Amino acid sequence: MSAGVSHARNLWGEACKILEGRLCRTAYEQWFECIVPLSADEGSISLGVSDDFFAQWLTDNYGDVLSEALAEAAGRETPFSLETGHSPAPKEGAQASEEDALDDGVGGAPCKAAGPARNCHGRYTFKNFVVGEENRYAYSAAMTAAQSPGVFNPLYIYGSTGMGKTHLIQAVANQALQNDPGATVEYVTCEEFLNSYVDSLKNKTHYEFRSRFRKVDLLLIDDVHQLGNKAALQEEFFNTFNTIYNLNKQIIMTSDKQPSEIKGLELRLVSRFESGVITQITQPSYETRLAILRLKQEDHLIKLGEETISFIAARVCSSVRHLEGALMRLAAYSSAMGGVSITVSTAERILGDLLDKEAESRKVSIESIQRTVSEHFGIHIHDIIGSKRPRNIAEPRMIAMYLSRKLTNHSLPEIGMAFGGRNHATVIHAVKQIEGACAEDEGVKRTVAAIKRQLQA
Ligand code: ADP
Ligand code: MG
């Protein structure tokens, strides 16, 4: 072992003792036990972590604590750097590598009693999930949850409909069972959870209900936004959640909103949901849409030319579900016509109404942005457009300019004109200000995201 490695291990060992004393047990286990000391010299230390998601989260939430512990352990400032792609040595019963584990039981990992988890589709796997910028963190957090249940706990994935949340959560269920066929994995939609709960009250089978949902290694609940305004169900869910969480078993939830945006959700549940890892899936980019179409062709037994694929990817942007819907419609047409190949103009004809709806949904006007922003802040639209510069107007106006730039195709001078004849430099300034504010201030980031969602709903 080189001196750098052994120095890193010693220093990290000391820092861990300090961290263990300062953090609660769960946080320490969740975020620090899986860090691998790589090398250190007199001035700095390099630490190995699993992936970008972990690195970002650790830096954002524990960067200061970590720096302090390292400084104390070394007796001087010792900056750290994080290197991704490292996992700690496996605990007992050697874990398969990520690749083996993803191998669907073929190859490296011992062949297991495969088959999808209860209530889950076998085709919802990590392998069949196309990863792009908009879902990378959700994917990597879900993967971690499947490989090391309890590390990211609870995991909360949100995004609007058709973005792949159900696919991802069921991929965790299927994968966890692949890794450990003996694991108890319970996947349900929130609605099924509600129905089972009501049945258990009716049939006096409450004990069975509780055993089913509390004696699990992984509990996966899809669409938890449906808990909103259901007080009795929330009470039951709260107790279920606590039992599982305290046993250090994995909980994963999906939702179409952030916890704090779910109407009628008790605060104690909001704070439970926010206590772990929250990650969002946003609309698929053009590249992701292309990759999804290429991948899904096989599922739908159709082979499209590159030109047709690019055409569909460019025109169907709102969700993966719609993208898949388009593909299914073309596959049905092609098969009904004896396997005819689909040209761009055929696709345009067959998908006509769907393409119109897509075009309509993309139309966000500067005017609708100004209206939505002023409603959000409770100010008059003329204040946003006008020339006054009171403090309470400045930020909403910049947000409106920023969104006009991001969500419409208008040029900078056009946007400036729409805001009371301001020049393009003012718009650039606003965009930069809001980008900066979103990076630094969670409140502004949430506000912008909420207005954006409202505009695109
Ligand atoms: P949600 O639960 O967010 O409403 P779903 O998980 O039901 O969305 O996804 C809708 C369809 O789109 C499913 O058939 C799913 O397989 C597919 N899908 C979504 N995202 C992806 C992706 N990134 N890669 C492959 N398929 C995807
Ligand atoms: Mg879903």
CSV table of C-alpha atoms and ligand atoms in Angstrom, one decimal:
chain,number,residue,atom,x,y,z
A,1,MET,CA,0.0,0.0,0.0
A,2,SER,CA,1.4,3.4,-1.0
A,3,ALA,CA,2.1,6.1,1.7
A,4,GLY,CA,-0.7,8.2,0.1
A,5,VAL,CA,-3.2,5.5,0.5
A,6,SER,CA,-2.3,4.6,4.0
A,7,HIS,CA,-2.2,8.3,5.0
A,8,ALA,CA,-5.7,8.7,3.5
A,9,ARG,CA,-7.0,5.7,5.5
A,10,ASN,CA,-5.6,7.0,8.8
A,11,LEU,CA,-6.9,10.5,8.2
A,12,TRP,CA,-10.3,9.3,7.1
A,13,GLY,CA,-10.5,7.0,10.1
A,14,GLU,CA,-9.9,9.9,12.5
A,15,ALA,CA,-12.3,12.1,10.6
A,16,CYS,CA,-15.0,9.4,10.8
A,17,LYS,CA,-14.7,9.3,14.6
A,18,ILE,CA,-15.3,13.0,14.7
A,19,LEU,CA,-18.2,12.8,12.3
A,20,GLU,CA,-19.8,9.9,14.1
A,21,GLY,CA,-19.9,12.0,17.3
A,22,ARG,CA,-21.4,14.9,15.5
A,23,LEU,CA,-24.1,13.5,13.2
A,24,CYS,CA,-27.1,11.3,14.0
A,25,ARG,CA,-26.5,7.7,13.4
A,26,THR,CA,-28.7,7.5,10.2
A,27,ALA,CA,-27.0,10.4,8.6
A,28,TYR,CA,-23.6,9.1,9.4
A,29,GLU,CA,-24.4,5.6,8.1
A,30,GLN,CA,-26.2,7.0,5.0
A,31,TRP,CA,-23.6,9.4,3.9
A,32,PHE,CA,-20.2,8.6,5.4
A,33,GLU,CA,-19.9,4.9,5.9
A,34,CYS,CA,-19.8,4.3,2.1
A,35,ILE,CA,-17.1,6.8,1.4
A,36,VAL,CA,-13.8,5.3,0.3
A,37,PRO,CA,-10.5,7.1,1.2
A,38,LEU,CA,-8.4,7.0,-1.9
A,39,SER,CA,-5.2,9.0,-1.3
A,40,ALA,CA,-3.9,11.9,0.7
A,41,ASP,CA,-0.8,14.1,0.8
A,42,GLU,CA,0.1,16.8,3.3
A,43,GLY,CA,-2.4,19.3,1.9
A,44,SER,CA,-5.5,17.4,0.7
A,45,ILE,CA,-7.4,14.2,0.6
A,46,SER,CA,-9.2,12.4,-2.3
A,47,LEU,CA,-12.4,10.5,-1.3
A,48,GLY,CA,-14.2,8.0,-3.5
A,49,VAL,CA,-18.0,8.0,-3.7
A,50,SER,CA,-20.5,6.1,-5.8
A,51,ASP,CA,-21.8,8.7,-8.4
A,52,ASP,CA,-22.3,12.4,-9.2
A,53,PHE,CA,-25.6,12.4,-7.4
A,54,PHE,CA,-24.0,11.3,-4.2
A,55,ALA,CA,-21.1,13.7,-4.6
A,56,GLN,CA,-23.4,16.7,-5.2
A,57,TRP,CA,-25.7,15.8,-2.3
A,58,LEU,CA,-22.8,15.3,0.1
A,59,THR,CA,-21.2,18.6,-0.9
A,60,ASP,CA,-24.4,20.6,-0.7
A,61,ASN,CA,-25.6,19.1,2.6
A,62,TYR,CA,-22.5,18.0,4.5
A,63,GLY,CA,-19.6,19.9,2.8
A,64,ASP,CA,-19.0,22.1,5.8
A,65,VAL,CA,-19.2,19.4,8.4
A,66,LEU,CA,-16.9,17.2,6.4
A,67,SER,CA,-14.3,20.1,5.9
A,68,GLU,CA,-14.4,20.8,9.7
A,69,ALA,CA,-13.9,17.1,10.6
A,70,LEU,CA,-11.0,16.8,8.2
A,71,ALA,CA,-9.3,20.0,9.5
A,72,GLU,CA,-9.6,18.7,13.1
A,73,ALA,CA,-8.4,15.3,12.2
A,74,ALA,CA,-5.4,16.6,10.3
A,75,GLY,CA,-4.7,19.5,12.6
A,76,ARG,CA,-4.9,21.9,9.6
A,77,GLU,CA,-7.2,22.8,6.7
A,78,THR,CA,-7.3,19.7,4.4
A,79,PRO,CA,-9.5,20.3,1.4
A,80,PHE,CA,-11.2,17.2,0.0
A,81,SER,CA,-12.0,16.2,-3.6
A,82,LEU,CA,-14.6,13.6,-4.5
A,83,GLU,CA,-14.0,11.0,-7.1
A,84,THR,CA,-17.0,9.1,-8.4
A,85,GLY,CA,-17.2,5.4,-9.3
A,86,HIS,CA,-16.2,3.9,-6.0
A,87,SER,CA,-18.1,1.7,-3.6
A,88,PRO,CA,-17.0,0.4,-0.3
A,89,ALA,CA,-15.8,-3.2,0.0
A,90,PRO,CA,-18.9,-5.3,0.0
A,91,LYS,CA,-20.3,-6.4,3.4
A,92,GLU,CA,-20.8,-10.1,4.0
A,93,GLY,CA,-22.1,-12.3,1.2
A,94,ALA,CA,-20.2,-10.6,-1.6
A,95,GLN,CA,-22.5,-8.4,-3.7
A,96,ALA,CA,-22.5,-8.8,-7.4
A,97,SER,CA,-21.0,-5.9,-9.3
A,98,GLU,CA,-23.5,-3.3,-10.7
A,99,GLU,CA,-23.1,-4.8,-14.2
A,100,ASP,CA,-23.7,-8.3,-13.0
A,101,ALA,CA,-26.6,-7.2,-11.0
A,102,LEU,CA,-28.0,-5.5,-14.0
A,103,ASP,CA,-27.5,-8.6,-16.1
A,104,ASP,CA,-31.1,-9.9,-15.5
A,105,GLY,CA,-29.7,-13.0,-14.1
A,106,VAL,CA,-27.7,-13.9,-17.2
A,107,GLY,CA,-23.9,-14.2,-16.8
A,108,GLY,CA,-22.0,-13.2,-13.7
A,109,ALA,CA,-24.6,-13.2,-11.0
A,110,PRO,CA,-25.9,-16.5,-9.9
A,111,CYS,CA,-29.1,-17.4,-11.7
A,112,LYS,CA,-31.9,-16.4,-9.5
A,113,ALA,CA,-35.6,-17.2,-9.4
A,114,ALA,CA,-36.1,-14.2,-11.6
A,115,GLY,CA,-39.6,-12.9,-12.7
A,116,PRO,CA,-40.9,-9.5,-12.0
A,117,ALA,CA,-41.9,-8.3,-8.5
A,118,ARG,CA,-45.5,-8.6,-7.5
A,119,ASN,CA,-47.7,-6.1,-9.3
A,120,CYS,CA,-44.8,-5.0,-11.5
A,121,HIS,CA,-44.1,-5.3,-15.2
A,122,GLY,CA,-41.2,-7.4,-16.2
A,123,ARG,CA,-40.2,-4.9,-18.9
A,124,TYR,CA,-39.8,-2.1,-16.4
A,125,THR,CA,-36.1,-2.6,-15.8
A,126,PHE,CA,-33.1,-0.3,-15.5
A,127,LYS,CA,-31.8,-1.8,-18.7
A,128,ASN,CA,-34.8,-0.6,-20.6
A,129,PHE,CA,-34.7,2.9,-19.1
A,130,VAL,CA,-33.0,5.5,-21.2
A,131,VAL,CA,-30.9,7.9,-19.1
A,132,GLY,CA,-30.6,11.5,-20.0
A,133,GLU,CA,-29.8,14.7,-18.2
A,134,GLU,CA,-33.4,15.1,-17.1
A,135,ASN,CA,-33.6,11.8,-15.2
A,136,ARG,CA,-30.0,11.0,-14.4
A,137,TYR,CA,-30.2,11.7,-10.7
A,138,ALA,CA,-33.4,9.9,-10.3
A,139,TYR,CA,-32.0,6.9,-12.1
A,140,SER,CA,-28.8,6.8,-10.1
A,141,ALA,CA,-30.7,7.3,-6.8
A,142,ALA,CA,-33.1,4.5,-7.8
A,143,MET,CA,-30.2,2.3,-8.7
A,144,THR,CA,-28.5,2.9,-5.4
A,145,ALA,CA,-31.8,2.1,-3.6
A,146,ALA,CA,-32.0,-1.2,-5.5
A,147,GLN,CA,-28.4,-2.2,-4.8
A,148,SER,CA,-28.1,-0.9,-1.3
A,149,PRO,CA,-31.5,-0.6,0.2
A,150,GLY,CA,-31.7,1.9,3.1
A,151,VAL,CA,-28.9,4.1,1.9
A,152,PHE,CA,-31.1,6.8,0.3
A,153,ASN,CA,-34.0,6.7,2.6
A,154,PRO,CA,-36.7,7.6,1.9
A,155,LEU,CA,-36.3,8.2,-1.8
A,156,TYR,CA,-38.9,10.5,-3.3
A,157,ILE,CA,-39.1,10.8,-7.1
A,158,TYR,CA,-41.4,13.4,-8.6
A,159,GLY,CA,-42.3,14.7,-12.0
A,160,SER,CA,-45.3,15.2,-14.2
A,161,THR,CA,-47.2,12.4,-15.8
A,162,GLY,CA,-45.6,10.1,-18.4
A,163,MET,CA,-42.0,10.9,-17.3
A,164,GLY,CA,-41.0,7.4,-16.3
A,165,LYS,CA,-41.6,7.4,-12.5
A,166,THR,CA,-43.5,4.2,-12.5
A,167,HIS,CA,-41.0,2.6,-14.8
A,168,LEU,CA,-38.2,3.5,-12.4
A,169,ILE,CA,-39.8,2.5,-9.2
A,170,GLN,CA,-40.8,-0.8,-10.6
A,171,ALA,CA,-37.3,-1.3,-11.9
A,172,VAL,CA,-36.1,-1.0,-8.3
A,173,ALA,CA,-38.7,-3.6,-7.3
A,174,ASN,CA,-37.6,-6.0,-10.0
A,175,GLN,CA,-33.9,-5.4,-9.5
A,176,ALA,CA,-34.1,-5.8,-5.7
A,177,LEU,CA,-35.7,-9.1,-6.2
A,178,GLN,CA,-33.1,-10.1,-8.7
A,179,ASN,CA,-30.4,-9.3,-6.3
A,180,ASP,CA,-32.0,-11.1,-3.4
A,181,PRO,CA,-34.9,-13.4,-4.3
A,182,GLY,CA,-35.7,-13.7,-0.6
A,183,ALA,CA,-36.3,-10.0,-0.1
A,184,THR,CA,-39.8,-8.9,0.7
A,185,VAL,CA,-40.6,-6.2,-1.9
A,186,GLU,CA,-44.0,-4.5,-1.8
A,187,TYR,CA,-45.0,-2.3,-4.7
A,188,VAL,CA,-48.4,-0.6,-4.8
A,189,THR,CA,-50.0,2.5,-6.1
A,190,CYS,CA,-51.3,4.8,-3.5
A,191,GLU,CA,-54.8,4.0,-4.7
A,192,GLU,CA,-54.2,0.3,-4.1
A,193,PHE,CA,-52.8,1.1,-0.7
A,194,LEU,CA,-56.0,3.0,0.0
A,195,ASN,CA,-58.2,0.1,-1.3
A,196,SER,CA,-56.4,-2.5,0.7
A,197,TYR,CA,-56.7,-0.3,3.8
A,198,VAL,CA,-60.4,0.2,3.3
A,199,ASP,CA,-60.9,-3.6,2.7
A,200,SER,CA,-59.0,-4.4,5.8
A,201,LEU,CA,-61.3,-2.2,7.9
A,202,LYS,CA,-64.3,-3.7,6.3
A,203,ASN,CA,-63.2,-7.3,6.7
A,204,LYS,CA,-61.4,-6.8,10.0
A,205,THR,CA,-58.1,-7.9,8.5
A,206,HIS,CA,-56.2,-5.0,9.8
A,207,TYR,CA,-53.5,-7.2,11.2
A,208,GLU,CA,-52.8,-8.8,7.8
A,209,PHE,CA,-52.8,-5.4,6.2
A,210,ARG,CA,-50.2,-4.1,8.6
A,211,SER,CA,-48.0,-7.2,8.2
A,212,ARG,CA,-48.2,-6.9,4.5
A,213,PHE,CA,-46.9,-3.3,4.4
A,214,ARG,CA,-44.8,-3.2,7.5
A,215,LYS,CA,-42.8,-6.4,7.3
A,216,VAL,CA,-41.0,-5.5,4.2
A,217,ASP,CA,-37.4,-4.9,3.0
A,218,LEU,CA,-38.6,-2.4,0.4
A,219,LEU,CA,-41.9,-0.5,0.3
A,220,LEU,CA,-42.5,1.2,-3.0
A,221,ILE,CA,-45.5,3.5,-3.2
A,222,ASP,CA,-46.4,5.0,-6.5
A,223,ASP,CA,-48.3,8.4,-6.8
A,224,VAL,CA,-48.2,9.4,-3.2
A,225,HIS,CA,-49.7,12.8,-4.1
A,226,GLN,CA,-53.0,10.9,-3.8
A,227,LEU,CA,-52.6,10.9,-0.1
A,228,GLY,CA,-53.7,14.6,-0.1
A,229,ASN,CA,-56.8,15.3,1.9
A,230,LYS,CA,-57.2,11.7,3.1
A,231,ALA,CA,-56.7,12.1,6.8
A,232,ALA,CA,-57.3,8.5,7.9
A,233,LEU,CA,-55.1,7.1,5.2
A,234,GLN,CA,-52.4,9.6,6.1
A,235,GLU,CA,-52.5,8.4,9.7
A,236,GLU,CA,-52.1,4.8,8.6
A,237,PHE,CA,-49.3,5.7,6.1
A,238,PHE,CA,-47.5,7.8,8.7
A,239,ASN,CA,-47.3,4.8,11.1
A,240,THR,CA,-46.4,2.4,8.3
A,241,PHE,CA,-43.7,4.8,7.2
A,242,ASN,CA,-42.2,5.2,10.7
A,243,THR,CA,-42.2,1.4,11.3
A,244,ILE,CA,-40.3,0.7,8.1
A,245,TYR,CA,-38.0,3.7,8.4
A,246,ASN,CA,-37.0,2.8,12.0
A,247,LEU,CA,-36.2,-0.7,10.9
A,248,ASN,CA,-33.9,0.9,8.3
A,249,LYS,CA,-35.8,-0.6,5.4
A,250,GLN,CA,-36.0,1.2,2.1
A,251,ILE,CA,-39.0,3.4,1.2
A,252,ILE,CA,-39.5,4.8,-2.2
A,253,MET,CA,-42.3,7.1,-3.3
A,254,THR,CA,-43.2,8.7,-6.5
A,255,SER,CA,-45.4,11.7,-6.9
A,256,ASP,CA,-46.4,14.4,-9.4
A,257,LYS,CA,-45.4,17.1,-7.0
A,258,GLN,CA,-42.9,18.0,-4.4
A,259,PRO,CA,-44.1,17.0,-0.9
A,260,SER,CA,-44.7,20.7,0.1
A,261,GLU,CA,-46.9,21.2,-2.9
A,262,ILE,CA,-49.3,18.3,-2.2
A,263,LYS,CA,-52.5,19.9,-1.1
A,264,GLY,CA,-53.9,18.6,2.1
A,265,LEU,CA,-50.8,16.6,3.1
A,266,GLU,CA,-50.1,16.8,6.9
A,267,LEU,CA,-46.9,18.7,7.8
A,268,ARG,CA,-45.5,15.7,9.6
A,269,LEU,CA,-45.7,13.7,6.4
A,270,VAL,CA,-44.2,16.5,4.4
A,271,SER,CA,-41.2,16.6,6.7
A,272,ARG,CA,-40.8,12.8,6.6
A,273,PHE,CA,-40.9,12.8,2.8
A,274,GLU,CA,-38.4,15.6,2.7
A,275,SER,CA,-36.0,14.0,5.2
A,276,GLY,CA,-34.3,11.8,2.6
A,277,VAL,CA,-33.5,12.2,-1.0
A,278,ILE,CA,-35.8,14.1,-3.3
A,279,THR,CA,-35.2,14.0,-7.0
A,280,GLN,CA,-37.1,15.3,-10.0
A,281,ILE,CA,-37.6,13.9,-13.5
A,282,THR,CA,-38.2,16.6,-16.1
A,283,GLN,CA,-39.3,16.6,-19.7
A,284,PRO,CA,-37.1,14.4,-21.9
A,285,SER,CA,-34.6,16.3,-24.1
A,286,TYR,CA,-34.5,15.7,-27.8
A,287,GLU,CA,-31.5,13.3,-27.5
A,288,THR,CA,-33.4,11.3,-24.9
A,289,ARG,CA,-36.5,11.2,-27.1
A,290,LEU,CA,-34.4,9.9,-30.0
A,291,ALA,CA,-32.8,7.2,-27.8
A,292,ILE,CA,-36.2,6.2,-26.4
A,293,LEU,CA,-37.7,5.8,-29.9
A,294,ARG,CA,-34.8,3.8,-31.1
A,295,LEU,CA,-35.1,1.5,-28.0
A,296,LYS,CA,-38.9,1.2,-28.0
A,297,GLN,CA,-39.1,0.2,-31.7
A,298,GLU,CA,-38.3,-3.3,-30.8
A,299,ASP,CA,-41.0,-3.5,-28.1
A,300,HIS,CA,-43.5,-2.4,-30.7
A,301,LEU,CA,-42.2,-4.5,-33.5
A,302,ILE,CA,-41.6,-1.6,-35.8
A,303,LYS,CA,-38.5,-0.3,-37.6
A,304,LEU,CA,-38.5,3.3,-38.6
A,305,GLY,CA,-36.0,5.2,-40.7
A,306,GLU,CA,-33.8,7.7,-39.0
A,307,GLU,CA,-35.6,10.6,-40.7
A,308,THR,CA,-39.0,9.5,-39.3
A,309,ILE,CA,-37.5,8.9,-35.9
A,310,SER,CA,-36.0,12.5,-35.8
A,311,PHE,CA,-39.3,13.9,-37.0
A,312,ILE,CA,-41.3,12.2,-34.2
A,313,ALA,CA,-38.6,13.1,-31.6
A,314,ALA,CA,-38.8,16.8,-32.7
A,315,ARG,CA,-42.5,17.0,-32.7
A,316,VAL,CA,-43.6,14.9,-29.7
A,317,CYS,CA,-41.9,16.5,-26.7
A,318,SER,CA,-44.3,16.6,-23.8
A,319,SER,CA,-43.8,13.1,-22.2
A,320,VAL,CA,-42.4,9.7,-22.9
A,321,ARG,CA,-45.9,8.3,-22.7
A,322,HIS,CA,-47.0,10.4,-25.6
A,323,LEU,CA,-43.8,9.4,-27.5
A,324,GLU,CA,-44.6,5.8,-26.9
A,325,GLY,CA,-48.2,6.4,-27.9
A,326,ALA,CA,-47.1,7.8,-31.2
A,327,LEU,CA,-44.9,4.8,-31.8
A,328,MET,CA,-47.7,2.4,-31.0
A,329,ARG,CA,-50.0,4.1,-33.3
A,330,LEU,CA,-47.5,3.9,-36.2
A,331,ALA,CA,-46.8,0.3,-35.4
A,332,ALA,CA,-50.5,-0.6,-35.5
A,333,TYR,CA,-50.9,1.2,-38.8
A,334,SER,CA,-47.8,-0.4,-40.3
A,335,SER,CA,-49.0,-3.9,-39.3
A,336,ALA,CA,-52.5,-3.3,-40.5
A,337,MET,CA,-51.1,-2.3,-43.9
A,338,GLY,CA,-49.0,-5.4,-44.2
A,339,GLY,CA,-45.8,-4.1,-42.8
A,340,VAL,CA,-45.5,-1.0,-44.9
A,341,SER,CA,-42.6,1.3,-43.9
A,342,ILE,CA,-43.5,4.7,-42.4
A,343,THR,CA,-42.3,7.8,-44.2
A,344,VAL,CA,-42.2,11.2,-42.6
A,345,SER,CA,-45.4,12.3,-44.4
A,346,THR,CA,-47.2,9.1,-43.4
A,347,ALA,CA,-46.2,9.7,-39.8
A,348,GLU,CA,-47.5,13.3,-40.1
A,349,ARG,CA,-50.8,12.1,-41.4
A,350,ILE,CA,-51.3,9.2,-39.0
A,351,LEU,CA,-50.3,11.3,-35.9
A,352,GLY,CA,-52.1,14.4,-37.0
A,353,ASP,CA,-54.2,15.2,-33.9
A,354,LEU,CA,-51.5,14.1,-31.6
A,355,LEU,CA,-49.0,16.5,-33.2
A,356,ASP,CA,-51.5,19.3,-33.1
A,357,LYS,CA,-52.0,18.8,-29.3
A,358,GLU,CA,-48.2,18.7,-28.8
A,359,ALA,CA,-47.8,22.0,-30.7
A,360,GLU,CA,-50.6,23.6,-28.7
A,361,SER,CA,-49.1,22.5,-25.4
A,362,ARG,CA,-45.8,24.1,-26.3
A,363,LYS,CA,-47.3,27.4,-26.9
A,364,VAL,CA,-46.4,29.5,-23.9
A,365,SER,CA,-46.7,33.2,-24.7
A,366,ILE,CA,-44.9,36.1,-23.1
A,367,GLU,CA,-48.3,37.4,-22.1
A,368,SER,CA,-49.3,34.2,-20.3
A,369,ILE,CA,-46.0,34.3,-18.5
A,370,GLN,CA,-46.5,37.9,-17.4
A,371,ARG,CA,-50.0,37.0,-16.2
A,372,THR,CA,-49.0,33.9,-14.3
A,373,VAL,CA,-46.1,35.6,-12.7
A,374,SER,CA,-48.1,38.6,-11.5
A,375,GLU,CA,-50.9,36.3,-10.2
A,376,HIS,CA,-48.3,34.3,-8.4
A,377,PHE,CA,-46.8,37.3,-6.6
A,378,GLY,CA,-50.2,39.1,-6.2
A,379,ILE,CA,-49.2,42.1,-8.2
A,380,HIS,CA,-50.7,43.8,-11.2
A,381,ILE,CA,-49.6,42.8,-14.7
A,382,HIS,CA,-49.0,46.5,-15.5
A,383,ASP,CA,-46.4,46.7,-12.8
A,384,ILE,CA,-44.4,44.0,-14.5
A,385,ILE,CA,-44.6,45.6,-17.9
A,386,GLY,CA,-44.3,49.2,-16.7
A,387,SER,CA,-41.3,51.3,-16.0
A,388,LYS,CA,-41.5,51.6,-12.2
A,389,ARG,CA,-38.7,50.0,-10.3
A,390,PRO,CA,-39.9,49.3,-6.8
A,391,ARG,CA,-38.1,46.5,-5.1
A,392,ASN,CA,-41.0,44.1,-4.8
A,393,ILE,CA,-41.5,44.3,-8.6
A,394,ALA,CA,-37.9,43.8,-9.7
A,395,GLU,CA,-37.7,40.1,-8.9
A,396,PRO,CA,-41.1,39.1,-10.4
A,397,ARG,CA,-40.2,41.1,-13.5
A,398,MET,CA,-36.8,39.4,-13.9
A,399,ILE,CA,-38.5,36.0,-13.3
A,400,ALA,CA,-41.0,36.8,-16.1
A,401,MET,CA,-38.2,37.8,-18.4
A,402,TYR,CA,-36.2,34.7,-17.6
A,403,LEU,CA,-39.2,32.5,-18.3
A,404,SER,CA,-39.9,34.3,-21.5
A,405,ARG,CA,-36.4,33.6,-22.6
A,406,LYS,CA,-36.6,29.9,-21.6
A,407,LEU,CA,-40.1,29.0,-22.6
A,408,THR,CA,-40.7,30.9,-25.8
A,409,ASN,CA,-38.9,31.3,-29.1
A,410,HIS,CA,-38.9,35.1,-28.9
A,411,SER,CA,-35.7,36.9,-29.4
A,412,LEU,CA,-34.1,39.1,-26.7
A,413,PRO,CA,-35.2,42.4,-28.4
A,414,GLU,CA,-38.8,41.0,-28.7
A,415,ILE,CA,-38.8,40.1,-25.0
A,416,GLY,CA,-37.4,43.5,-24.1
A,417,MET,CA,-40.2,45.2,-26.2
A,418,ALA,CA,-42.9,43.2,-24.4
A,419,PHE,CA,-41.6,44.4,-21.1
A,420,GLY,CA,-42.3,48.1,-21.7
A,421,GLY,CA,-39.7,48.6,-24.4
A,422,ARG,CA,-36.6,47.6,-22.4
A,423,ASN,CA,-33.5,46.7,-24.4
A,424,HIS,CA,-32.0,43.3,-24.9
A,425,ALA,CA,-29.2,43.9,-22.3
A,426,THR,CA,-31.8,44.2,-19.6
A,427,VAL,CA,-33.2,40.8,-20.6
A,428,ILE,CA,-29.8,39.2,-20.5
A,429,HIS,CA,-29.2,40.7,-17.1
A,430,ALA,CA,-32.5,39.4,-15.8
A,431,VAL,CA,-31.7,35.9,-17.1
A,432,LYS,CA,-28.3,35.9,-15.5
A,433,GLN,CA,-29.7,37.2,-12.2
A,434,ILE,CA,-32.4,34.5,-12.0
A,435,GLU,CA,-30.0,31.8,-13.0
A,436,GLY,CA,-27.7,32.9,-10.2
A,437,ALA,CA,-30.6,33.1,-7.7
A,438,CYS,CA,-31.9,29.7,-8.6
A,439,ALA,CA,-28.4,28.2,-8.0
A,440,GLU,CA,-28.0,29.9,-4.6
A,441,ASP,CA,-31.5,30.2,-3.2
A,442,GLU,CA,-33.8,27.2,-2.8
A,443,GLY,CA,-36.8,29.5,-2.4
A,444,VAL,CA,-36.3,31.3,-5.7
A,445,LYS,CA,-35.6,27.9,-7.4
A,446,ARG,CA,-38.9,26.5,-6.1
A,447,THR,CA,-40.9,29.6,-7.1
A,448,VAL,CA,-39.5,29.5,-10.7
A,449,ALA,CA,-40.2,25.8,-10.9
A,450,ALA,CA,-43.7,26.1,-9.6
A,451,ILE,CA,-44.6,28.9,-12.1
A,452,LYS,CA,-43.0,27.0,-14.9
A,453,ARG,CA,-45.1,23.9,-14.1
A,454,GLN,CA,-48.2,26.0,-13.9
A,455,LEU,CA,-47.5,27.4,-17.4
A,456,GLN,CA,-46.8,24.0,-18.9
A,457,ALA,CA,-49.6,22.1,-17.2
B,1,ADP,P1,-45.1,8.1,-15.0
B,1,ADP,O1,-45.2,7.1,-13.9
B,1,ADP,O2,-44.1,9.2,-14.7
B,1,ADP,O3,-46.4,8.7,-15.4
B,1,ADP,P2,-44.4,5.9,-16.7
B,1,ADP,O4,-43.3,5.3,-15.9
B,1,ADP,O5,-45.7,5.2,-16.6
B,1,ADP,O6,-44.6,7.4,-16.3
B,1,ADP,O7,-43.9,6.0,-18.2
B,1,ADP,C1,-44.7,6.0,-19.3
B,1,ADP,C2,-44.1,5.2,-20.4
B,1,ADP,O8,-42.9,5.8,-20.8
B,1,ADP,C3,-43.8,3.8,-19.9
B,1,ADP,O9,-44.0,2.9,-20.9
B,1,ADP,C4,-42.3,3.8,-19.7
B,1,ADP,O10,-41.6,2.6,-20.0
B,1,ADP,C5,-41.8,4.8,-20.7
B,1,ADP,N1,-40.6,5.6,-20.2
B,1,ADP,C6,-40.6,6.7,-19.5
B,1,ADP,N2,-39.4,7.2,-19.3
B,1,ADP,C7,-38.6,6.3,-20.0
B,1,ADP,C8,-37.2,6.3,-20.2
B,1,ADP,N3,-36.4,7.2,-19.7
B,1,ADP,N4,-36.7,5.2,-20.9
B,1,ADP,C9,-37.5,4.3,-21.4
B,1,ADP,N5,-38.8,4.3,-21.3
B,1,ADP,C10,-39.4,5.3,-20.6
B,2,MG,MG,-46.9,6.5,-12.9
